[in-house]
mmCIF file of C-alpha atoms in Angstrom:
data_model
loop_
_atom_site.group_PDB
_atom_site.id
_atom_site.type_symbol
_atom_site.label_atom_id
_atom_site.label_comp_id
_atom_site.label_asym_id
_atom_site.label_seq_id
_atom_site.Cartn_x
_atom_site.Cartn_y
_atom_site.Cartn_z
ATOM 1 C CA UNK A 20 16.861 13.289 -24.154
ATOM 2 C CA UNK A 21 15.840 10.891 -26.918
ATOM 3 C CA UNK A 22 15.710 8.034 -24.410
ATOM 4 C CA UNK A 23 13.458 10.051 -22.122
ATOM 5 C CA UNK A 24 11.175 11.029 -25.004
ATOM 6 C CA UNK A 25 10.925 7.386 -26.074
ATOM 7 C CA UNK A 26 10.184 6.343 -22.500
ATOM 8 C CA UNK A 27 7.455 8.980 -22.218
ATOM 9 C CA UNK A 28 5.833 7.691 -25.398
ATOM 10 C CA UNK A 29 6.022 4.075 -24.211
ATOM 11 C CA UNK A 30 4.480 4.979 -20.859
ATOM 12 C CA UNK A 31 1.693 6.913 -22.540
ATOM 13 C CA UNK A 32 0.901 3.918 -24.744
ATOM 14 C CA UNK A 33 1.078 1.504 -21.803
ATOM 15 C CA UNK A 34 -1.274 3.606 -19.707
ATOM 16 C CA UNK A 35 -3.678 4.113 -22.592
ATOM 17 C CA UNK A 36 -3.670 0.436 -23.565
ATOM 18 C CA UNK A 37 -4.458 -0.638 -20.021
ATOM 19 C CA UNK A 38 -7.351 1.761 -19.597
ATOM 20 C CA UNK A 39 -5.798 4.213 -17.150
ATOM 21 C CA UNK A 40 -7.181 7.210 -19.027
ATOM 22 C CA UNK A 41 -10.642 5.709 -19.289
ATOM 23 C CA UNK A 42 -10.599 4.923 -15.571
ATOM 24 C CA UNK A 43 -9.499 8.463 -14.722
ATOM 25 C CA UNK A 44 -12.198 9.947 -16.954
ATOM 26 C CA UNK A 45 -14.883 7.708 -15.452
ATOM 27 C CA UNK A 46 -13.912 8.531 -11.863
ATOM 28 C CA UNK A 47 -13.768 12.250 -12.667
ATOM 29 C CA UNK A 48 -17.215 12.275 -14.267
ATOM 30 C CA UNK A 49 -18.743 10.325 -11.375
ATOM 31 C CA UNK A 50 -17.118 12.652 -8.830
ATOM 32 C CA UNK A 51 -18.390 15.719 -10.691
ATOM 33 C CA UNK A 52 -21.930 14.349 -10.818
ATOM 34 C CA UNK A 53 -21.887 13.511 -7.104
ATOM 35 C CA UNK A 54 -20.440 16.777 -5.814
ATOM 36 C CA UNK A 55 -22.612 18.948 -8.028
ATOM 37 C CA UNK A 56 -25.534 17.619 -5.997
ATOM 38 C CA UNK A 57 -24.192 19.524 -2.983
ATOM 39 C CA UNK A 58 -23.823 23.162 -4.084
ATOM 40 C CA UNK A 59 -23.913 24.423 -0.495
ATOM 41 C CA UNK A 60 -20.706 22.681 0.531
ATOM 42 C CA UNK A 61 -17.790 24.946 1.398
ATOM 43 C CA UNK A 62 -15.672 23.863 -1.562
ATOM 44 C CA UNK A 63 -13.102 26.575 -0.967
ATOM 45 C CA UNK A 64 -12.197 24.748 2.247
ATOM 46 C CA UNK A 65 -12.955 21.196 1.119
ATOM 47 C CA UNK A 66 -11.359 21.089 -2.343
ATOM 48 C CA UNK A 67 -7.675 20.937 -1.277
ATOM 49 C CA UNK A 68 -8.360 17.798 0.761
ATOM 50 C CA UNK A 69 -10.537 16.312 -1.988
ATOM 51 C CA UNK A 70 -7.850 16.897 -4.588
ATOM 52 C CA UNK A 71 -5.138 15.348 -2.442
ATOM 53 C CA UNK A 72 -7.352 12.322 -1.889
ATOM 54 C CA UNK A 73 -8.071 12.047 -5.632
ATOM 55 C CA UNK A 74 -4.362 12.163 -6.381
ATOM 56 C CA UNK A 75 -3.731 9.206 -4.107
ATOM 57 C CA UNK A 76 -5.513 6.829 -6.471
ATOM 58 C CA UNK A 77 -4.476 8.458 -9.742
ATOM 59 C CA UNK A 78 -0.777 8.516 -8.912
ATOM 60 C CA UNK A 79 0.236 6.281 -5.994
ATOM 61 C CA UNK A 80 -1.865 3.277 -7.008
ATOM 62 C CA UNK A 81 -1.557 3.867 -10.748
ATOM 63 C CA UNK A 82 2.237 3.860 -10.410
ATOM 64 C CA UNK A 83 2.123 0.692 -8.347
ATOM 65 C CA UNK A 84 -0.153 -0.927 -10.900
ATOM 66 C CA UNK A 85 2.162 -0.008 -13.766
ATOM 67 C CA UNK A 86 5.196 -1.507 -12.048
ATOM 68 C CA UNK A 87 3.360 -4.739 -11.227
ATOM 69 C CA UNK A 88 2.130 -4.928 -14.808
ATOM 70 C CA UNK A 89 5.632 -4.456 -16.198
ATOM 71 C CA UNK A 90 7.007 -7.081 -13.840
ATOM 72 C CA UNK A 91 4.332 -9.556 -14.902
ATOM 73 C CA UNK A 92 4.982 -8.942 -18.602
ATOM 74 C CA UNK A 93 8.763 -9.047 -18.151
ATOM 75 C CA UNK A 94 9.074 -5.504 -19.467
ATOM 76 C CA UNK A 95 10.906 -4.220 -16.424
ATOM 77 C CA UNK A 96 13.600 -6.887 -16.605
ATOM 78 C CA UNK A 97 14.060 -6.140 -20.295
ATOM 79 C CA UNK A 98 14.467 -2.427 -19.559
ATOM 80 C CA UNK A 99 17.383 -3.140 -17.241
ATOM 81 C CA UNK A 100 19.570 -4.240 -20.153
ATOM 82 C CA UNK A 101 18.619 -1.265 -22.340
ATOM 83 C CA UNK A 102 20.444 2.106 -22.315
ATOM 84 C CA UNK A 103 17.588 3.744 -20.377
ATOM 85 C CA UNK A 104 18.691 5.174 -17.047
ATOM 86 C CA UNK A 105 16.917 4.578 -13.756
ATOM 87 C CA UNK A 106 16.091 8.271 -13.395
ATOM 88 C CA UNK A 107 14.621 8.318 -16.897
ATOM 89 C CA UNK A 108 12.371 5.361 -16.108
ATOM 90 C CA UNK A 109 11.093 6.991 -12.918
ATOM 91 C CA UNK A 110 10.798 10.486 -14.370
ATOM 92 C CA UNK A 111 8.857 9.246 -17.377
ATOM 93 C CA UNK A 112 6.178 7.683 -15.222
ATOM 94 C CA UNK A 113 6.054 10.646 -12.866
ATOM 95 C CA UNK A 114 5.607 13.062 -15.784
ATOM 96 C CA UNK A 115 2.917 11.063 -17.586
ATOM 97 C CA UNK A 116 0.897 10.320 -14.455
ATOM 98 C CA UNK A 117 1.263 13.896 -13.232
ATOM 99 C CA UNK A 118 0.016 15.229 -16.569
ATOM 100 C CA UNK A 119 -3.028 12.981 -16.284
ATOM 101 C CA UNK A 120 -3.564 14.106 -12.686
ATOM 102 C CA UNK A 121 -3.433 17.783 -13.669
ATOM 103 C CA UNK A 122 -5.979 17.276 -16.429
ATOM 104 C CA UNK A 123 -8.517 15.292 -14.428
ATOM 105 C CA UNK A 124 -8.290 17.418 -11.281
ATOM 106 C CA UNK A 125 -8.429 20.788 -13.034
ATOM 107 C CA UNK A 126 -11.502 19.587 -14.928
ATOM 108 C CA UNK A 127 -13.016 18.435 -11.634
ATOM 109 C CA UNK A 128 -12.391 21.822 -10.006
ATOM 110 C CA UNK A 129 -13.852 23.774 -12.930
ATOM 111 C CA UNK A 130 -17.058 21.755 -13.111
ATOM 112 C CA UNK A 131 -17.594 21.610 -9.355
ATOM 113 C CA UNK A 132 -16.306 24.993 -8.228
ATOM 114 C CA UNK A 133 -15.885 27.204 -11.269
ATOM 115 C CA UNK A 134 -12.954 29.410 -12.237
ATOM 116 C CA UNK A 135 -12.468 31.293 -8.976
ATOM 117 C CA UNK A 136 -9.001 29.926 -8.235
ATOM 118 C CA UNK A 137 -5.342 30.712 -8.894
ATOM 119 C CA UNK A 138 -4.361 28.454 -11.829
ATOM 120 C CA UNK A 139 -0.598 28.516 -11.262
ATOM 121 C CA UNK A 140 -0.830 27.589 -7.585
ATOM 122 C CA UNK A 141 -3.397 24.898 -8.356
ATOM 123 C CA UNK A 142 -1.218 23.299 -11.034
ATOM 124 C CA UNK A 143 1.873 23.541 -8.827
ATOM 125 C CA UNK A 144 0.025 21.983 -5.905
ATOM 126 C CA UNK A 145 -1.300 19.142 -8.049
ATOM 127 C CA UNK A 146 2.055 18.566 -9.758
ATOM 128 C CA UNK A 147 4.125 18.426 -6.584
ATOM 129 C CA UNK A 148 1.557 16.292 -4.760
ATOM 130 C CA UNK A 149 1.378 13.914 -7.713
ATOM 131 C CA UNK A 150 5.162 13.617 -7.930
ATOM 132 C CA UNK A 151 5.411 12.737 -4.240
ATOM 133 C CA UNK A 152 2.592 10.200 -4.490
ATOM 134 C CA UNK A 153 4.111 8.642 -7.622
ATOM 135 C CA UNK A 154 7.520 8.180 -6.062
ATOM 136 C CA UNK A 155 6.100 6.771 -2.849
ATOM 137 C CA UNK A 156 4.036 4.485 -5.073
ATOM 138 C CA UNK A 157 7.216 3.097 -6.582
ATOM 139 C CA UNK A 158 8.924 2.723 -3.209
ATOM 140 C CA UNK A 159 5.904 0.841 -1.885
ATOM 141 C CA UNK A 160 5.728 -1.608 -4.797
ATOM 142 C CA UNK A 161 9.401 -2.090 -5.706
ATOM 143 C CA UNK A 162 9.985 -5.261 -3.701
ATOM 144 C CA UNK A 163 6.723 -7.010 -4.619
ATOM 145 C CA UNK A 164 5.747 -9.020 -7.680
ATOM 146 C CA UNK A 165 2.020 -9.522 -7.118
ATOM 147 C CA UNK A 166 -0.980 -7.466 -6.092
ATOM 148 C CA UNK A 167 -1.656 -9.728 -3.102
ATOM 149 C CA UNK A 168 1.789 -9.085 -1.633
ATOM 150 C CA UNK A 169 1.606 -5.376 -2.370
ATOM 151 C CA UNK A 170 -1.903 -4.570 -1.169
ATOM 152 C CA UNK A 171 -1.459 -4.558 2.610
ATOM 153 C CA UNK A 172 1.851 -2.628 2.639
ATOM 154 C CA UNK A 173 0.284 -0.085 0.285
ATOM 155 C CA UNK A 174 -2.485 0.540 2.803
ATOM 156 C CA UNK A 175 0.133 1.269 5.462
ATOM 157 C CA UNK A 176 1.812 3.773 3.153
ATOM 158 C CA UNK A 177 -1.467 5.522 2.390
ATOM 159 C CA UNK A 178 -2.346 5.642 6.088
ATOM 160 C CA UNK A 179 0.909 7.438 6.882
ATOM 161 C CA UNK A 180 0.507 9.806 3.935
ATOM 162 C CA UNK A 181 -3.064 10.583 4.979
ATOM 163 C CA UNK A 182 -1.985 11.818 8.409
ATOM 164 C CA UNK A 183 -1.903 15.367 7.011
ATOM 165 C CA UNK A 184 -5.704 15.323 6.971
ATOM 166 C CA UNK A 185 -5.712 15.215 10.779
ATOM 167 C CA UNK A 186 -4.090 18.625 10.836
ATOM 168 C CA UNK A 187 -6.075 20.005 7.904
ATOM 169 C CA UNK A 188 -9.432 19.172 9.488
ATOM 170 C CA UNK A 189 -8.315 20.390 12.912
ATOM 171 C CA UNK A 190 -8.346 16.968 14.565
ATOM 172 C CA UNK A 191 -4.721 17.202 15.658
ATOM 173 C CA UNK A 192 -2.759 20.419 15.394
ATOM 174 C CA UNK A 193 1.012 20.340 15.711
ATOM 175 C CA UNK A 194 4.028 21.954 14.059
ATOM 176 C CA UNK A 195 5.299 18.425 13.429
ATOM 177 C CA UNK A 196 2.939 18.160 10.484
ATOM 178 C CA UNK A 197 5.123 20.686 8.681
ATOM 179 C CA UNK A 198 7.731 17.927 8.456
ATOM 180 C CA UNK A 199 5.293 15.676 6.608
ATOM 181 C CA UNK A 200 6.111 15.686 2.857
ATOM 182 C CA UNK A 201 2.474 16.232 1.867
ATOM 183 C CA UNK A 202 1.811 19.153 4.199
ATOM 184 C CA UNK A 203 3.611 21.538 1.847
ATOM 185 C CA UNK A 204 1.738 20.677 -1.378
ATOM 186 C CA UNK A 205 -1.528 20.601 0.583
ATOM 187 C CA UNK A 206 -0.882 24.212 1.566
ATOM 188 C CA UNK A 207 -0.217 25.064 -2.075
ATOM 189 C CA UNK A 208 -3.551 23.537 -3.019
ATOM 190 C CA UNK A 209 -5.208 25.547 -0.272
ATOM 191 C CA UNK A 210 -3.527 28.738 -1.476
ATOM 192 C CA UNK A 211 -5.134 28.226 -4.892
ATOM 193 C CA UNK A 212 -8.548 28.850 -3.325
ATOM 194 C CA UNK A 213 -7.862 30.925 -0.207
ATOM 195 C CA UNK A 214 -5.236 33.572 0.570
ATOM 196 C CA UNK A 215 -2.379 32.369 2.753
ATOM 197 C CA UNK A 216 0.580 34.104 4.327
ATOM 198 C CA UNK A 217 3.611 34.528 2.084
ATOM 199 C CA UNK A 218 5.771 32.276 4.243
ATOM 200 C CA UNK A 219 3.251 29.457 3.881
ATOM 201 C CA UNK A 220 3.342 29.639 0.088
ATOM 202 C CA UNK A 221 7.151 29.821 0.077
ATOM 203 C CA UNK A 222 7.317 26.877 2.468
ATOM 204 C CA UNK A 223 4.870 25.000 0.254
ATOM 205 C CA UNK A 224 7.041 25.482 -2.817
ATOM 206 C CA UNK A 225 10.462 24.892 -1.270
ATOM 207 C CA UNK A 226 9.612 21.991 1.017
ATOM 208 C CA UNK A 227 7.612 20.276 -1.727
ATOM 209 C CA UNK A 228 10.546 20.566 -4.127
ATOM 210 C CA UNK A 229 12.941 19.307 -1.456
ATOM 211 C CA UNK A 230 10.660 16.359 -0.700
ATOM 212 C CA UNK A 231 10.395 15.430 -4.375
ATOM 213 C CA UNK A 232 14.176 15.557 -4.761
ATOM 214 C CA UNK A 233 14.898 13.428 -1.707
ATOM 215 C CA UNK A 234 12.193 10.867 -2.465
ATOM 216 C CA UNK A 235 13.410 10.678 -6.067
ATOM 217 C CA UNK A 236 16.906 9.807 -4.844
ATOM 218 C CA UNK A 237 15.450 7.195 -2.498
ATOM 219 C CA UNK A 238 13.411 5.749 -5.372
ATOM 220 C CA UNK A 239 16.560 5.345 -7.451
ATOM 221 C CA UNK A 240 18.199 3.433 -4.613
ATOM 222 C CA UNK A 241 15.116 1.238 -4.263
ATOM 223 C CA UNK A 242 15.193 0.564 -8.004
ATOM 224 C CA UNK A 243 18.790 -0.580 -7.802
ATOM 225 C CA UNK A 244 18.186 -2.692 -4.718
ATOM 226 C CA UNK A 245 14.919 -4.417 -5.612
ATOM 227 C CA UNK A 246 14.714 -4.274 -9.407
ATOM 228 C CA UNK A 247 18.335 -4.661 -10.478
ATOM 229 C CA UNK A 248 19.878 -6.532 -7.536
ATOM 230 C CA UNK A 249 16.563 -8.160 -6.526
ATOM 231 C CA UNK A 250 17.382 -8.039 -2.818
ATOM 232 C CA UNK A 251 14.554 -9.441 -0.730
ATOM 233 C CA UNK A 252 12.119 -9.443 -3.650
ATOM 234 C CA UNK A 253 8.961 -11.287 -2.718
#
C-alpha cells in the first residue's frame, strides 16, 4: 500500500510538472465557452458522446504521453529495478488520470448543462470510460519510444474505439456494438442524463468492469513483454 501511495504521489507530481493539469483546465474552459454559445443544443442527448470524446484526449493520449516521457527520461527503466509492482505502476496512472478526468468533465457538465443529472452514474461512467482509455493508451504506446513511431498506431486505436459513435448516432445499429468495451460506459454516461432500462444500466456496470479487468491483465502482459523484456521495441 505504501508503494502504491508513493507511486500516486510521484505520478501527481509528474503530471503537474509537465502541465497536464493546466492543459486540462485550458481545454475545459475553452469547451465551456464554446458550448455555452449554443444553448439550444440537445445536451441531454449530446453530452454522453461529448464526454467520451473528451476522455479520449485526457486519458488515452495523456497516458501515452506519460509513458513516452518516462522512457525518454529513463524513469521507466529505473522503476523496473525498484520494488514497485507492474499493477501498481499501471493502477497509479489510471487512478490519477481518472481523478483528473472526473474533475474536468463534471465541471464541464455543470457549466454547460447544469445540475440536472445523476451524479453517481455520471462519475461511474466517466471513471470506467477513463480506465478503459488509460489502459488502451498504455497498450498502444508500450512498444514505442518516440512520438513519431507512436502517432500513427495511436490513430488506429482511437478509430477502433470511436466505432461506438456509429451506433450512438444511429449511423449503424447492431447488437455487435454491445461487445465493444466502450459501449457499456457510454450507456452509463447516457443513463446519467436520460432514463434507461434496468438491464442497460446493469450491463453498463458489469461489462465495463469486466472490460477494465481484462484490459488491465492484458496491459500487465504488455508491460512485461515490451518494457521489461523489450521484445520488438521500436
